[in-house]
């Protein structure tokens, strides 16, 4: 496990050359070194610490539901959406590891056009993360030709969808 040794806080000495991410351009360049083009539908999650330094942790998720509002089988009366369950899980990881912000990369084959599925997921996931008190540093779309940062306008869902 990437967090082996100290479950409360990752030891930076375990991962050399972790950079402070000064701006969006630097963040995109760092992600492009790891994620060059889309292969399949999946989500990548990575984190920054309270100094905006990389943590060295990146988590792939390739089995998330098609829709963020899909109910999840949970005990009790509250049946949270898939986006809420994922947000709660990542919020718990962040609290346990002392991470300060989250970066999401939505991977899918095709061009750099933001389509309804990733638009719905990115918007719902960001809202659910905010509800959990998580700072979303940025979200990106990894497509067949590269990486595109999602702007706030990309997350506006039209009533026609």
PDB file of C-alpha atoms in Angstrom:
ATOM      1  CA  UNK A   1       0.000   0.000   0.000  1.00  0.00           C
ATOM      2  CA  UNK A   2       1.160   3.539  -0.725  1.00  0.00           C
ATOM      3  CA  UNK A   3       0.380   4.532   2.831  1.00  0.00           C
ATOM      4  CA  UNK A   4       2.092   1.621   4.580  1.00  0.00           C
ATOM      5  CA  UNK A   5       4.048   2.448   7.680  1.00  0.00           C
ATOM      6  CA  UNK A   6       2.135   5.409   9.095  1.00  0.00           C
ATOM      7  CA  UNK A   7      -1.620   5.330   8.536  1.00  0.00           C
ATOM      8  CA  UNK A   8      -2.130   8.741  10.159  1.00  0.00           C
ATOM      9  CA  UNK A   9       0.096  10.776   7.852  1.00  0.00           C
ATOM     10  CA  UNK A  10       2.230   9.870   4.887  1.00  0.00           C
ATOM     11  CA  UNK A  11       5.968  10.348   5.370  1.00  0.00           C
ATOM     12  CA  UNK A  12       7.257  12.578   2.563  1.00  0.00           C
ATOM     13  CA  UNK A  13      10.651  10.906   2.820  1.00  0.00           C
ATOM     14  CA  UNK A  14       9.056   7.744   1.382  1.00  0.00           C
ATOM     15  CA  UNK A  15       8.373   9.455  -1.956  1.00  0.00           C
ATOM     16  CA  UNK A  16      11.203  11.608  -3.332  1.00  0.00           C
ATOM     17  CA  UNK A  17      10.810  14.649  -5.576  1.00  0.00           C
ATOM     18  CA  UNK A  18       7.311  15.656  -4.517  1.00  0.00           C
ATOM     19  CA  UNK A  19       6.738  19.149  -5.865  1.00  0.00           C
ATOM     20  CA  UNK A  20       4.729  22.057  -4.591  1.00  0.00           C
ATOM     21  CA  UNK A  21       2.046  22.721  -7.223  1.00  0.00           C
ATOM     22  CA  UNK A  22       2.056  26.504  -7.712  1.00  0.00           C
ATOM     23  CA  UNK A  23      -0.663  26.855 -10.350  1.00  0.00           C
ATOM     24  CA  UNK A  24      -3.045  25.052 -12.689  1.00  0.00           C
ATOM     25  CA  UNK A  25      -0.528  24.856 -15.533  1.00  0.00           C
ATOM     26  CA  UNK A  26       2.011  23.117 -13.317  1.00  0.00           C
ATOM     27  CA  UNK A  27      -0.662  20.740 -12.041  1.00  0.00           C
ATOM     28  CA  UNK A  28      -1.673  19.846 -15.590  1.00  0.00           C
ATOM     29  CA  UNK A  29       1.957  19.265 -16.646  1.00  0.00           C
ATOM     30  CA  UNK A  30       2.522  16.945 -13.673  1.00  0.00           C
ATOM     31  CA  UNK A  31      -0.631  14.967 -14.423  1.00  0.00           C
ATOM     32  CA  UNK A  32       0.288  14.726 -18.119  1.00  0.00           C
ATOM     33  CA  UNK A  33       3.548  13.016 -17.129  1.00  0.00           C
ATOM     34  CA  UNK A  34       1.548  10.253 -15.405  1.00  0.00           C
ATOM     35  CA  UNK A  35      -1.583  10.079 -17.561  1.00  0.00           C
ATOM     36  CA  UNK A  36      -0.861  10.530 -21.258  1.00  0.00           C
ATOM     37  CA  UNK A  37      -4.067   9.446 -23.005  1.00  0.00           C
ATOM     38  CA  UNK A  38      -7.306   7.632 -22.285  1.00  0.00           C
ATOM     39  CA  UNK A  39      -7.464   3.857 -22.479  1.00  0.00           C
ATOM     40  CA  UNK A  40     -10.817   3.146 -20.831  1.00  0.00           C
ATOM     41  CA  UNK A  41     -13.495   4.709 -18.657  1.00  0.00           C
ATOM     42  CA  UNK A  42     -12.123   5.276 -15.194  1.00  0.00           C
ATOM     43  CA  UNK A  43     -11.506   7.906 -12.545  1.00  0.00           C
ATOM     44  CA  UNK A  44      -8.112   8.826 -11.112  1.00  0.00           C
ATOM     45  CA  UNK A  45      -7.864  10.540  -7.714  1.00  0.00           C
ATOM     46  CA  UNK A  46      -4.764  12.203  -6.335  1.00  0.00           C
ATOM     47  CA  UNK A  47      -4.146  14.586  -3.455  1.00  0.00           C
ATOM     48  CA  UNK A  48      -2.124  17.581  -2.316  1.00  0.00           C
ATOM     49  CA  UNK A  49      -1.043  18.325   1.230  1.00  0.00           C
ATOM     50  CA  UNK A  50      -1.598  21.556   3.162  1.00  0.00           C
ATOM     51  CA  UNK A  51       1.423  23.129   1.427  1.00  0.00           C
ATOM     52  CA  UNK A  52       0.044  22.229  -2.047  1.00  0.00           C
ATOM     53  CA  UNK A  53       2.720  19.551  -2.313  1.00  0.00           C
ATOM     54  CA  UNK A  54       2.097  16.319  -4.186  1.00  0.00           C
ATOM     55  CA  UNK A  55       1.447  13.371  -1.885  1.00  0.00           C
ATOM     56  CA  UNK A  56       2.632  10.623  -4.221  1.00  0.00           C
ATOM     57  CA  UNK A  57      -0.722   8.847  -3.938  1.00  0.00           C
ATOM     58  CA  UNK A  58      -2.875   8.213  -7.004  1.00  0.00           C
ATOM     59  CA  UNK A  59      -5.934   5.970  -6.893  1.00  0.00           C
ATOM     60  CA  UNK A  60      -7.576   4.484 -10.009  1.00  0.00           C
ATOM     61  CA  UNK A  61     -11.311   3.701  -9.890  1.00  0.00           C
ATOM     62  CA  UNK A  62     -12.629   1.790 -12.874  1.00  0.00           C
ATOM     63  CA  UNK A  63     -15.881   0.360 -11.592  1.00  0.00           C
ATOM     64  CA  UNK A  64     -17.917   3.405 -10.616  1.00  0.00           C
ATOM     65  CA  UNK A  65     -21.588   3.477 -11.747  1.00  0.00           C
ATOM     66  CA  UNK A  66     -22.694   5.064 -15.007  1.00  0.00           C
ATOM     67  CA  UNK A  67     -24.684   7.757 -13.190  1.00  0.00           C
ATOM     68  CA  UNK A  68     -23.677   9.666 -10.051  1.00  0.00           C
ATOM     69  CA  UNK A  69     -27.243   9.627  -8.758  1.00  0.00           C
ATOM     70  CA  UNK A  70     -27.422   5.830  -8.833  1.00  0.00           C
ATOM     71  CA  UNK A  71     -28.525   4.555  -5.419  1.00  0.00           C
ATOM     72  CA  UNK A  72     -26.069   2.399  -3.546  1.00  0.00           C
ATOM     73  CA  UNK A  73     -26.997  -0.600  -1.397  1.00  0.00           C
ATOM     74  CA  UNK A  74     -26.499   0.691   2.133  1.00  0.00           C
ATOM     75  CA  UNK A  75     -28.103  -0.449   5.347  1.00  0.00           C
ATOM     76  CA  UNK A  76     -30.655   1.827   6.961  1.00  0.00           C
ATOM     77  CA  UNK A  77     -33.146   4.243   5.496  1.00  0.00           C
ATOM     78  CA  UNK A  78     -30.641   6.629   3.948  1.00  0.00           C
ATOM     79  CA  UNK A  79     -29.732   5.382   0.482  1.00  0.00           C
ATOM     80  CA  UNK A  80     -26.972   7.727  -0.651  1.00  0.00           C
ATOM     81  CA  UNK A  81     -26.048   8.274  -4.261  1.00  0.00           C
ATOM     82  CA  UNK A  82     -22.920   6.780  -5.783  1.00  0.00           C
ATOM     83  CA  UNK A  83     -21.313  10.254  -5.823  1.00  0.00           C
ATOM     84  CA  UNK A  84     -22.027  10.664  -2.106  1.00  0.00           C
ATOM     85  CA  UNK A  85     -20.605   7.247  -1.198  1.00  0.00           C
ATOM     86  CA  UNK A  86     -17.445   7.928  -3.193  1.00  0.00           C
ATOM     87  CA  UNK A  87     -17.084  11.406  -1.677  1.00  0.00           C
ATOM     88  CA  UNK A  88     -17.441  10.022   1.857  1.00  0.00           C
ATOM     89  CA  UNK A  89     -14.808   7.365   1.150  1.00  0.00           C
ATOM     90  CA  UNK A  90     -12.276   9.842  -0.223  1.00  0.00           C
ATOM     91  CA  UNK A  91     -13.016  12.320   2.578  1.00  0.00           C
ATOM     92  CA  UNK A  92     -12.208   9.586   5.098  1.00  0.00           C
ATOM     93  CA  UNK A  93      -8.938   8.758   3.317  1.00  0.00           C
ATOM     94  CA  UNK A  94      -8.025  12.444   3.325  1.00  0.00           C
ATOM     95  CA  UNK A  95      -8.739  12.851   7.039  1.00  0.00           C
ATOM     96  CA  UNK A  96      -6.763   9.727   7.937  1.00  0.00           C
ATOM     97  CA  UNK A  97      -3.762  10.730   5.814  1.00  0.00           C
ATOM     98  CA  UNK A  98      -3.783  14.466   6.441  1.00  0.00           C
ATOM     99  CA  UNK A  99      -4.347  15.395   2.792  1.00  0.00           C
ATOM    100  CA  UNK A 100      -5.663  18.924   2.171  1.00  0.00           C
ATOM    101  CA  UNK A 101      -7.148  18.830  -1.341  1.00  0.00           C
ATOM    102  CA  UNK A 102      -8.283  16.384  -3.998  1.00  0.00           C
ATOM    103  CA  UNK A 103      -7.759  16.260  -7.762  1.00  0.00           C
ATOM    104  CA  UNK A 104     -10.062  14.167  -9.954  1.00  0.00           C
ATOM    105  CA  UNK A 105      -9.229  13.016 -13.490  1.00  0.00           C
ATOM    106  CA  UNK A 106     -12.139  11.553 -15.485  1.00  0.00           C
ATOM    107  CA  UNK A 107     -10.749   9.222 -18.136  1.00  0.00           C
ATOM    108  CA  UNK A 108     -12.617   8.154 -21.265  1.00  0.00           C
ATOM    109  CA  UNK A 109     -11.753   7.586 -24.909  1.00  0.00           C
ATOM    110  CA  UNK A 110     -12.753  10.196 -27.467  1.00  0.00           C
ATOM    111  CA  UNK A 111     -12.117  13.879 -28.100  1.00  0.00           C
ATOM    112  CA  UNK A 112     -11.793  16.677 -25.540  1.00  0.00           C
ATOM    113  CA  UNK A 113     -15.487  17.624 -25.650  1.00  0.00           C
ATOM    114  CA  UNK A 114     -17.055  17.444 -22.193  1.00  0.00           C
ATOM    115  CA  UNK A 115     -19.991  15.079 -22.574  1.00  0.00           C
ATOM    116  CA  UNK A 116     -23.049  14.638 -20.376  1.00  0.00           C
ATOM    117  CA  UNK A 117     -21.765  11.557 -18.452  1.00  0.00           C
ATOM    118  CA  UNK A 118     -18.531  13.174 -17.229  1.00  0.00           C
ATOM    119  CA  UNK A 119     -20.312  16.494 -16.781  1.00  0.00           C
ATOM    120  CA  UNK A 120     -22.908  14.892 -14.480  1.00  0.00           C
ATOM    121  CA  UNK A 121     -20.255  12.958 -12.575  1.00  0.00           C
ATOM    122  CA  UNK A 122     -17.841  15.876 -12.162  1.00  0.00           C
ATOM    123  CA  UNK A 123     -20.612  18.211 -10.955  1.00  0.00           C
ATOM    124  CA  UNK A 124     -22.201  15.694  -8.573  1.00  0.00           C
ATOM    125  CA  UNK A 125     -18.851  14.483  -7.219  1.00  0.00           C
ATOM    126  CA  UNK A 126     -17.642  18.043  -6.576  1.00  0.00           C
ATOM    127  CA  UNK A 127     -20.893  18.889  -4.761  1.00  0.00           C
ATOM    128  CA  UNK A 128     -20.731  15.707  -2.661  1.00  0.00           C
ATOM    129  CA  UNK A 129     -17.085  16.363  -1.798  1.00  0.00           C
ATOM    130  CA  UNK A 130     -17.931  19.936  -0.737  1.00  0.00           C
ATOM    131  CA  UNK A 131     -20.698  18.501   1.480  1.00  0.00           C
ATOM    132  CA  UNK A 132     -18.002  16.374   3.145  1.00  0.00           C
ATOM    133  CA  UNK A 133     -15.764  19.410   3.657  1.00  0.00           C
ATOM    134  CA  UNK A 134     -13.263  18.364   0.972  1.00  0.00           C
ATOM    135  CA  UNK A 135     -11.411  20.990  -1.051  1.00  0.00           C
ATOM    136  CA  UNK A 136     -11.483  20.059  -4.739  1.00  0.00           C
ATOM    137  CA  UNK A 137      -8.282  21.537  -6.184  1.00  0.00           C
ATOM    138  CA  UNK A 138      -9.204  20.731  -9.798  1.00  0.00           C
ATOM    139  CA  UNK A 139     -10.898  18.264 -12.108  1.00  0.00           C
ATOM    140  CA  UNK A 140      -9.642  17.131 -15.504  1.00  0.00           C
ATOM    141  CA  UNK A 141     -10.804  15.113 -18.484  1.00  0.00           C
ATOM    142  CA  UNK A 142      -8.272  12.594 -19.808  1.00  0.00           C
ATOM    143  CA  UNK A 143      -9.254  11.904 -23.425  1.00  0.00           C
ATOM    144  CA  UNK A 144      -7.668  10.059 -26.350  1.00  0.00           C
ATOM    145  CA  UNK A 145      -5.351  12.957 -27.250  1.00  0.00           C
ATOM    146  CA  UNK A 146      -4.409  14.264 -23.803  1.00  0.00           C
ATOM    147  CA  UNK A 147      -5.651  16.112 -20.746  1.00  0.00           C
ATOM    148  CA  UNK A 148      -8.067  19.020 -20.392  1.00  0.00           C
ATOM    149  CA  UNK A 149      -8.862  20.890 -17.188  1.00  0.00           C
ATOM    150  CA  UNK A 150     -12.578  21.167 -16.492  1.00  0.00           C
ATOM    151  CA  UNK A 151     -13.685  24.772 -16.020  1.00  0.00           C
ATOM    152  CA  UNK A 152     -16.722  25.731 -13.918  1.00  0.00           C
ATOM    153  CA  UNK A 153     -18.732  26.250 -17.133  1.00  0.00           C
ATOM    154  CA  UNK A 154     -17.986  22.636 -18.125  1.00  0.00           C
ATOM    155  CA  UNK A 155     -19.932  21.477 -15.066  1.00  0.00           C
ATOM    156  CA  UNK A 156     -23.114  23.398 -15.819  1.00  0.00           C
ATOM    157  CA  UNK A 157     -25.727  20.844 -16.734  1.00  0.00           C
ATOM    158  CA  UNK A 158     -28.279  22.073 -19.247  1.00  0.00           C
ATOM    159  CA  UNK A 159     -31.936  21.267 -18.734  1.00  0.00           C
ATOM    160  CA  UNK A 160     -31.889  19.391 -22.030  1.00  0.00           C
ATOM    161  CA  UNK A 161     -29.760  16.506 -20.654  1.00  0.00           C
TER     162      UNK A 161
END
